[in-house]
Amino acid sequence: MRLSVLDLVPVRTDQTTADALAASLRLAQTADRLGFTRYWVAEHHNMPSVGATSPPVLIAYLAAHTSQLRLGSGGVMLPNHAPLAVAEQFALLEAAAPGRIDLGIGRAPGSDPVTSIVLRGAAGRDDRDIDNFPEYLDHVRAMMSRAGVRVQLPDGDYILKATPGAATEPRLWLLGSSMYSARLAAAKGLPYVFAHHFSGKGTDEALALYRSQFVPSDLAAGPTTFLTANAAVAETREEATALMLPNLHMMARLRTGQPLGPLELVEDAQGAELTPQQQHIVDSGLKRAVVGTPVEAAEQLRALGERFGVDEVMVHPVASARRGTDPGTSPGREKTLELLAKELF
């Protein structure tokens, strides 16, 4: 089974943003050394526990310090940005690291409503850009191509390219967590990734729709997909569960409308009190996550691959750390990758 990595650049209570970036660089280098297929970074804004705000900046940083991994966005939230800007950024990344760049594109805002207004309003964007998402997707794809886009003007045609001399193009993926995204990816013949790690709901239906309605294209001859899963792996199931608990608590607070903060350390999460609703969210998250010993986690990943018919799974290593850990490291996340690689590669 091929394994890849999704990274939100988590920021713990004992870390600065610089610490979190240093820890993510170490994690990417670990994935590179172990033979993971790809390493994607997210786009989220104004979240106290997430340092991944700009995928192209992070990808450039990681590309300079890795050699084999495919690096990509999981994903760029296209309604937040001008399509030309996204095309230019990823065309340059592909030129700098040819054959290693994935452009994963999503439709969600990646932020709370207030931040979204500030982010998109300053760029002259609004909800109409969400409605125009399919068209913008086509624009990004075309502008990254060698031929570019031919724009018809009153005095003649105008050629618009993301970069003047493209030799190769980034691999384009559509990200989603709904039937809308599955249907759109199928219609456009795009590779598709379902955000199974986020809620675990609708995965079967979305992938079935994508496969049944897929229209072959020059980007994918047939349905091409994998899915994502939260993961924490340790020598014992108890330790893996303890390392995952801070992330589960953060999700419980997010989904019950409670104030968010940096990612807790393990000891703080173990002493936290939850409402019954929050505890239910935590319990549900544990059930669908990849968590346990290396043997248990490998069995869970194989089962995911078989159930959903994919030969690649992107793990989101969510292990936090214990008090006294070097802030520039994330040993639980690195160990998760190391133990999975030893068991599955």
Coordinates of C-alpha atoms in Angstrom, one line a residue:
M1 CA 0.0 0.0 0.0
R2 CA 1.2 3.5 -0.8
L3 CA 1.2 5.9 2.0
S4 CA 1.2 9.7 1.9
V5 CA 1.0 12.5 4.5
L6 CA -1.3 15.4 5.2
D7 CA 0.1 18.2 7.4
L8 CA -1.8 21.2 8.9
V9 CA 1.4 22.3 10.7
P10 CA -0.1 22.0 14.2
V11 CA 0.9 24.6 16.8
R12 CA 1.0 23.2 20.3
T13 CA 0.8 25.2 23.5
D14 CA 4.5 24.9 23.9
Q15 CA 5.3 26.1 20.4
T16 CA 5.7 29.3 18.4
T17 CA 4.9 29.3 14.7
A18 CA 8.7 29.0 14.0
D19 CA 8.8 25.9 16.3
A20 CA 5.8 24.3 14.5
L21 CA 7.5 24.9 11.1
A22 CA 10.7 23.3 12.3
A23 CA 8.7 20.3 13.5
S24 CA 6.9 20.0 10.2
L25 CA 10.1 20.2 8.2
R26 CA 11.5 17.3 10.3
L27 CA 8.3 15.4 9.6
A28 CA 8.6 16.0 5.9
Q29 CA 12.2 14.9 5.8
T30 CA 11.2 11.8 7.8
A31 CA 8.5 11.0 5.2
D32 CA 11.0 11.6 2.4
R33 CA 13.6 9.3 3.9
L34 CA 11.1 6.5 4.6
G35 CA 9.6 6.5 1.1
F36 CA 6.2 8.0 1.5
T37 CA 4.5 9.0 -1.8
R38 CA 3.4 12.6 -1.3
Y39 CA 3.2 15.2 1.4
W40 CA 0.4 17.8 1.3
V41 CA -0.1 20.9 3.4
A42 CA -3.4 22.6 4.1
E43 CA -4.9 26.1 3.9
H44 CA -6.6 27.3 7.1
H45 CA -6.7 30.8 8.4
N46 CA -6.8 32.4 11.9
M47 CA -6.8 29.1 13.8
P48 CA -4.7 29.1 17.0
S49 CA -3.7 25.5 16.4
V50 CA -2.9 25.5 12.7
G51 CA 0.2 27.1 11.1
A52 CA -0.6 26.1 7.5
T53 CA -2.0 29.3 6.0
S54 CA -0.2 29.4 2.7
P55 CA 0.3 26.1 0.8
P56 CA 2.6 27.5 -1.9
V57 CA 4.9 29.1 0.6
L58 CA 5.1 25.9 2.7
I59 CA 5.7 23.8 -0.4
A60 CA 8.6 25.9 -1.6
Y61 CA 10.1 25.7 1.9
L62 CA 9.7 21.9 2.0
A63 CA 10.9 21.4 -1.6
A64 CA 14.2 23.0 -0.8
H65 CA 14.8 20.4 2.0
T66 CA 13.5 17.2 0.5
S67 CA 14.4 15.2 -2.6
Q68 CA 11.8 12.5 -3.5
L69 CA 8.4 13.4 -2.1
R70 CA 5.6 14.7 -4.2
L71 CA 4.7 18.0 -2.5
G72 CA 1.2 19.5 -2.8
S73 CA -1.7 21.4 -1.4
G74 CA -4.4 19.7 0.5
G75 CA -5.6 22.1 -0.6
V76 CA -5.7 25.6 -2.0
M77 CA -9.1 27.0 -1.3
L78 CA -9.7 28.5 -4.8
P79 CA -12.6 31.0 -3.9
N80 CA -10.1 32.8 -1.7
H81 CA -7.7 33.5 -4.6
A82 CA -7.5 34.8 -8.1
P83 CA -7.1 31.8 -10.4
L84 CA -4.1 33.4 -12.2
A85 CA -2.3 33.9 -8.9
V86 CA -2.8 30.2 -8.0
A87 CA -1.7 29.1 -11.5
E88 CA 1.4 31.3 -11.4
Q89 CA 2.4 30.0 -7.9
F90 CA 2.2 26.4 -8.8
A91 CA 3.7 26.7 -12.3
L92 CA 6.7 28.2 -10.6
L93 CA 6.8 25.5 -8.0
E94 CA 6.7 22.9 -10.7
A95 CA 9.5 24.6 -12.6
A96 CA 11.6 24.6 -9.4
A97 CA 10.8 20.9 -8.5
P98 CA 9.7 19.3 -11.8
G99 CA 7.6 16.2 -11.4
R100 CA 7.1 16.7 -7.7
I101 CA 4.2 19.1 -7.4
D102 CA 0.5 18.4 -6.8
L103 CA -2.1 21.1 -6.9
G104 CA -5.0 20.0 -4.8
I105 CA -7.9 22.5 -5.0
G106 CA -10.9 22.8 -2.7
R107 CA -14.0 25.0 -2.5
A108 CA -14.4 25.6 1.2
P109 CA -13.3 28.9 2.8
G110 CA -10.8 27.3 5.2
S111 CA -11.7 29.8 7.9
D112 CA -14.4 31.3 10.1
P113 CA -16.9 33.8 8.5
V114 CA -15.2 36.9 9.8
T115 CA -11.7 35.9 8.6
S116 CA -13.2 34.8 5.3
I117 CA -14.7 38.3 4.8
V118 CA -11.4 39.9 5.6
L119 CA -9.4 37.5 3.4
R120 CA -11.7 37.6 0.4
G121 CA -13.1 41.0 0.7
A122 CA -9.7 42.6 0.5
A123 CA -9.1 40.8 -2.8
G124 CA -12.5 41.9 -4.1
R125 CA -14.0 38.4 -3.9
D126 CA -17.4 37.3 -2.5
D127 CA -19.8 34.4 -2.6
R128 CA -20.1 34.6 -6.4
D129 CA -16.6 33.2 -6.5
I130 CA -17.9 30.0 -4.9
D131 CA -20.6 29.8 -7.7
N132 CA -17.9 30.3 -10.3
F133 CA -15.7 27.5 -8.8
P134 CA -16.0 25.1 -11.8
E135 CA -15.1 27.8 -14.3
Y136 CA -12.1 29.0 -12.1
L137 CA -10.9 25.4 -11.9
D138 CA -10.8 25.3 -15.7
H139 CA -8.9 28.6 -15.8
V140 CA -6.2 27.4 -13.4
R141 CA -5.7 24.3 -15.4
A142 CA -5.5 26.1 -18.7
M143 CA -3.2 28.8 -17.6
M144 CA -0.7 26.3 -16.2
S145 CA -0.5 24.6 -19.6
R146 CA 2.1 25.2 -22.2
A147 CA -0.4 26.7 -24.5
G148 CA -2.0 29.0 -21.9
V149 CA -5.5 30.6 -22.4
R150 CA -6.6 32.5 -25.5
V151 CA -8.7 35.5 -24.4
Q152 CA -10.7 37.2 -27.1
L153 CA -10.6 41.0 -27.1
P154 CA -12.1 43.5 -29.4
D155 CA -8.8 44.2 -31.1
G156 CA -7.6 40.6 -31.3
D157 CA -6.7 37.5 -29.2
Y158 CA -4.6 37.7 -26.1
I159 CA -2.6 34.7 -24.7
L160 CA -2.5 34.4 -20.9
K161 CA 0.0 32.0 -19.4
A162 CA 1.0 31.3 -15.8
T163 CA 4.7 31.0 -16.8
P164 CA 6.4 31.7 -20.1
G165 CA 8.2 28.4 -20.7
A166 CA 6.4 25.5 -18.9
A167 CA 8.1 22.2 -19.5
T168 CA 5.9 20.2 -17.2
E169 CA 2.7 20.9 -15.3
P170 CA 1.6 20.2 -11.7
R171 CA -0.7 17.3 -11.1
L172 CA -4.2 18.7 -10.5
W173 CA -6.5 17.1 -7.9
L174 CA -10.0 18.1 -6.8
L175 CA -10.6 17.8 -3.0
G176 CA -13.9 17.5 -1.4
S177 CA -16.2 16.2 1.4
S178 CA -19.5 16.2 -0.5
M179 CA -21.4 14.8 -3.4
Y180 CA -20.9 18.1 -5.2
S181 CA -17.2 17.7 -5.4
A182 CA -17.4 14.0 -6.4
R183 CA -19.8 14.9 -9.3
L184 CA -17.6 17.8 -10.4
A185 CA -14.4 15.7 -10.4
A186 CA -16.1 13.0 -12.4
A187 CA -17.4 15.4 -15.0
K188 CA -14.1 17.0 -15.5
G189 CA -12.0 13.8 -15.4
L190 CA -10.0 15.0 -12.5
P191 CA -8.2 12.9 -9.8
Y192 CA -10.3 13.2 -6.6
V193 CA -9.6 13.0 -2.9
F194 CA -12.3 12.7 -0.3
A195 CA -11.7 14.2 3.2
H196 CA -12.5 11.0 5.1
H197 CA -10.5 12.2 8.0
F198 CA -12.8 15.2 8.7
S199 CA -16.0 13.4 9.4
G200 CA -15.9 9.9 8.0
K201 CA -19.4 10.4 6.6
G202 CA -20.4 10.0 2.9
T203 CA -17.2 8.4 1.8
D204 CA -18.8 5.4 0.2
E205 CA -21.4 7.4 -1.6
A206 CA -19.0 10.1 -2.9
L207 CA -16.4 7.6 -4.2
A208 CA -19.2 5.4 -5.8
L209 CA -20.6 8.5 -7.6
Y210 CA -17.2 9.6 -8.7
R211 CA -16.4 6.2 -10.2
S212 CA -19.7 5.6 -11.9
Q213 CA -19.9 9.1 -13.5
F214 CA -16.2 9.5 -14.4
V215 CA -15.4 10.9 -17.8
P216 CA -11.9 10.1 -19.0
S217 CA -9.6 13.1 -19.7
D218 CA -6.0 13.9 -20.5
L219 CA -5.5 14.3 -16.7
A220 CA -6.8 10.8 -15.8
A221 CA -7.7 7.9 -18.0
G222 CA -9.8 6.4 -15.3
P223 CA -11.0 7.2 -11.8
T224 CA -8.0 8.1 -9.6
T225 CA -8.5 8.6 -5.9
F226 CA -7.3 8.0 -2.4
L227 CA -8.6 9.1 1.0
T228 CA -7.4 10.6 4.2
A229 CA -7.3 9.3 7.8
N230 CA -6.2 10.7 11.1
A231 CA -3.5 8.6 12.6
A232 CA -1.4 8.1 15.8
V233 CA 0.8 5.0 16.2
A234 CA 2.9 4.1 19.2
E235 CA 4.4 1.0 20.8
T236 CA 1.2 0.6 22.8
R237 CA -2.4 1.4 22.0
E238 CA -2.7 3.3 25.3
E239 CA 0.1 5.7 24.3
A240 CA -1.2 6.1 20.8
T241 CA -4.6 7.0 22.2
A242 CA -3.1 9.5 24.7
L243 CA -1.1 11.2 21.9
M244 CA -4.3 11.5 19.7
L245 CA -6.5 12.9 22.5
P246 CA -5.5 16.6 22.2
N247 CA -6.5 16.6 18.5
L248 CA -9.8 15.0 19.3
H249 CA -10.5 17.5 22.0
M250 CA -9.8 20.3 19.6
M251 CA -12.3 18.9 17.1
A252 CA -14.9 18.5 19.8
R253 CA -14.5 22.1 20.8
L254 CA -14.7 23.2 17.2
R255 CA -17.9 21.3 16.5
T256 CA -19.6 22.5 19.6
G257 CA -18.8 26.1 19.0
Q258 CA -16.3 26.5 21.9
P259 CA -13.3 28.8 21.8
L260 CA -10.2 27.3 20.3
G261 CA -6.6 27.5 21.4
P262 CA -3.3 25.9 20.5
L263 CA -3.1 22.1 20.5
E264 CA -2.9 20.8 24.0
L265 CA -0.1 18.8 25.4
V266 CA -1.0 15.2 26.3
E267 CA -1.0 15.8 30.1
D268 CA -3.4 18.7 29.8
A269 CA -5.8 16.8 27.5
Q270 CA -5.9 13.9 30.0
G271 CA -7.1 16.2 32.7
A272 CA -9.7 18.1 30.7
E273 CA -13.4 17.8 31.3
L274 CA -15.8 17.4 28.4
T275 CA -19.5 17.7 28.0
P276 CA -21.4 14.6 27.0
Q277 CA -21.7 15.9 23.4
Q278 CA -18.0 16.6 23.2
Q279 CA -17.2 13.1 24.6
H280 CA -19.4 11.6 21.9
I281 CA -17.4 13.5 19.3
V282 CA -14.1 12.2 20.8
D283 CA -15.3 8.6 20.9
S284 CA -16.5 8.8 17.3
G285 CA -13.2 10.2 16.2
L286 CA -11.3 7.4 17.9
K287 CA -13.5 4.8 16.1
R288 CA -12.7 6.0 12.6
A289 CA -9.1 6.9 13.2
V290 CA -6.0 4.8 12.6
V291 CA -4.8 4.4 16.2
G292 CA -2.9 1.7 18.0
T293 CA 0.3 -0.4 17.8
P294 CA 2.1 -0.8 14.5
V295 CA 0.4 -4.1 13.8
E296 CA -3.1 -2.7 14.7
A297 CA -2.6 0.5 12.6
A298 CA -1.4 -1.5 9.6
E299 CA -4.4 -3.7 9.8
Q300 CA -6.7 -0.6 10.0
L301 CA -5.0 1.0 7.0
R302 CA -5.3 -2.2 4.9
A303 CA -9.0 -2.4 5.9
L304 CA -9.6 1.2 4.8
G305 CA -7.9 0.5 1.5
E306 CA -10.0 -2.6 0.9
R307 CA -13.3 -1.1 2.0
F308 CA -13.0 1.9 -0.2
G309 CA -11.1 0.3 -3.1
V310 CA -8.0 2.5 -2.9
D311 CA -4.3 1.6 -3.0
E312 CA -3.1 4.8 -1.4
V313 CA -4.1 6.3 1.9
M314 CA -3.0 9.8 3.1
V315 CA -2.4 9.7 6.8
H316 CA -2.9 12.9 8.9
P317 CA -0.5 12.3 11.8
V318 CA -2.2 14.0 14.7
A319 CA -0.1 12.9 17.7
S320 CA 0.6 15.7 20.1
A321 CA 3.5 15.7 22.6
R322 CA 4.3 15.4 26.3
R323 CA 5.5 18.2 28.5
G324 CA 9.2 18.7 28.2
T325 CA 9.4 17.9 24.5
D326 CA 11.8 20.0 22.3
P327 CA 9.4 22.6 20.8
G328 CA 11.0 22.3 17.4
T329 CA 10.1 18.6 17.2
S330 CA 7.0 16.4 17.0
P331 CA 8.3 13.0 18.0
G332 CA 4.8 11.4 18.2
R333 CA 4.1 12.4 14.6
E334 CA 7.5 11.2 13.4
K335 CA 7.2 7.9 15.2
T336 CA 3.8 7.4 13.6
L337 CA 5.4 7.6 10.2
E338 CA 8.3 5.4 11.2
L339 CA 6.2 2.7 12.7
L340 CA 3.8 2.6 9.7
A341 CA 6.6 2.5 7.2
K342 CA 8.3 -0.4 9.0
E343 CA 5.1 -2.4 9.0
L344 CA 3.8 -1.6 5.5
F345 CA 6.8 -0.9 3.3

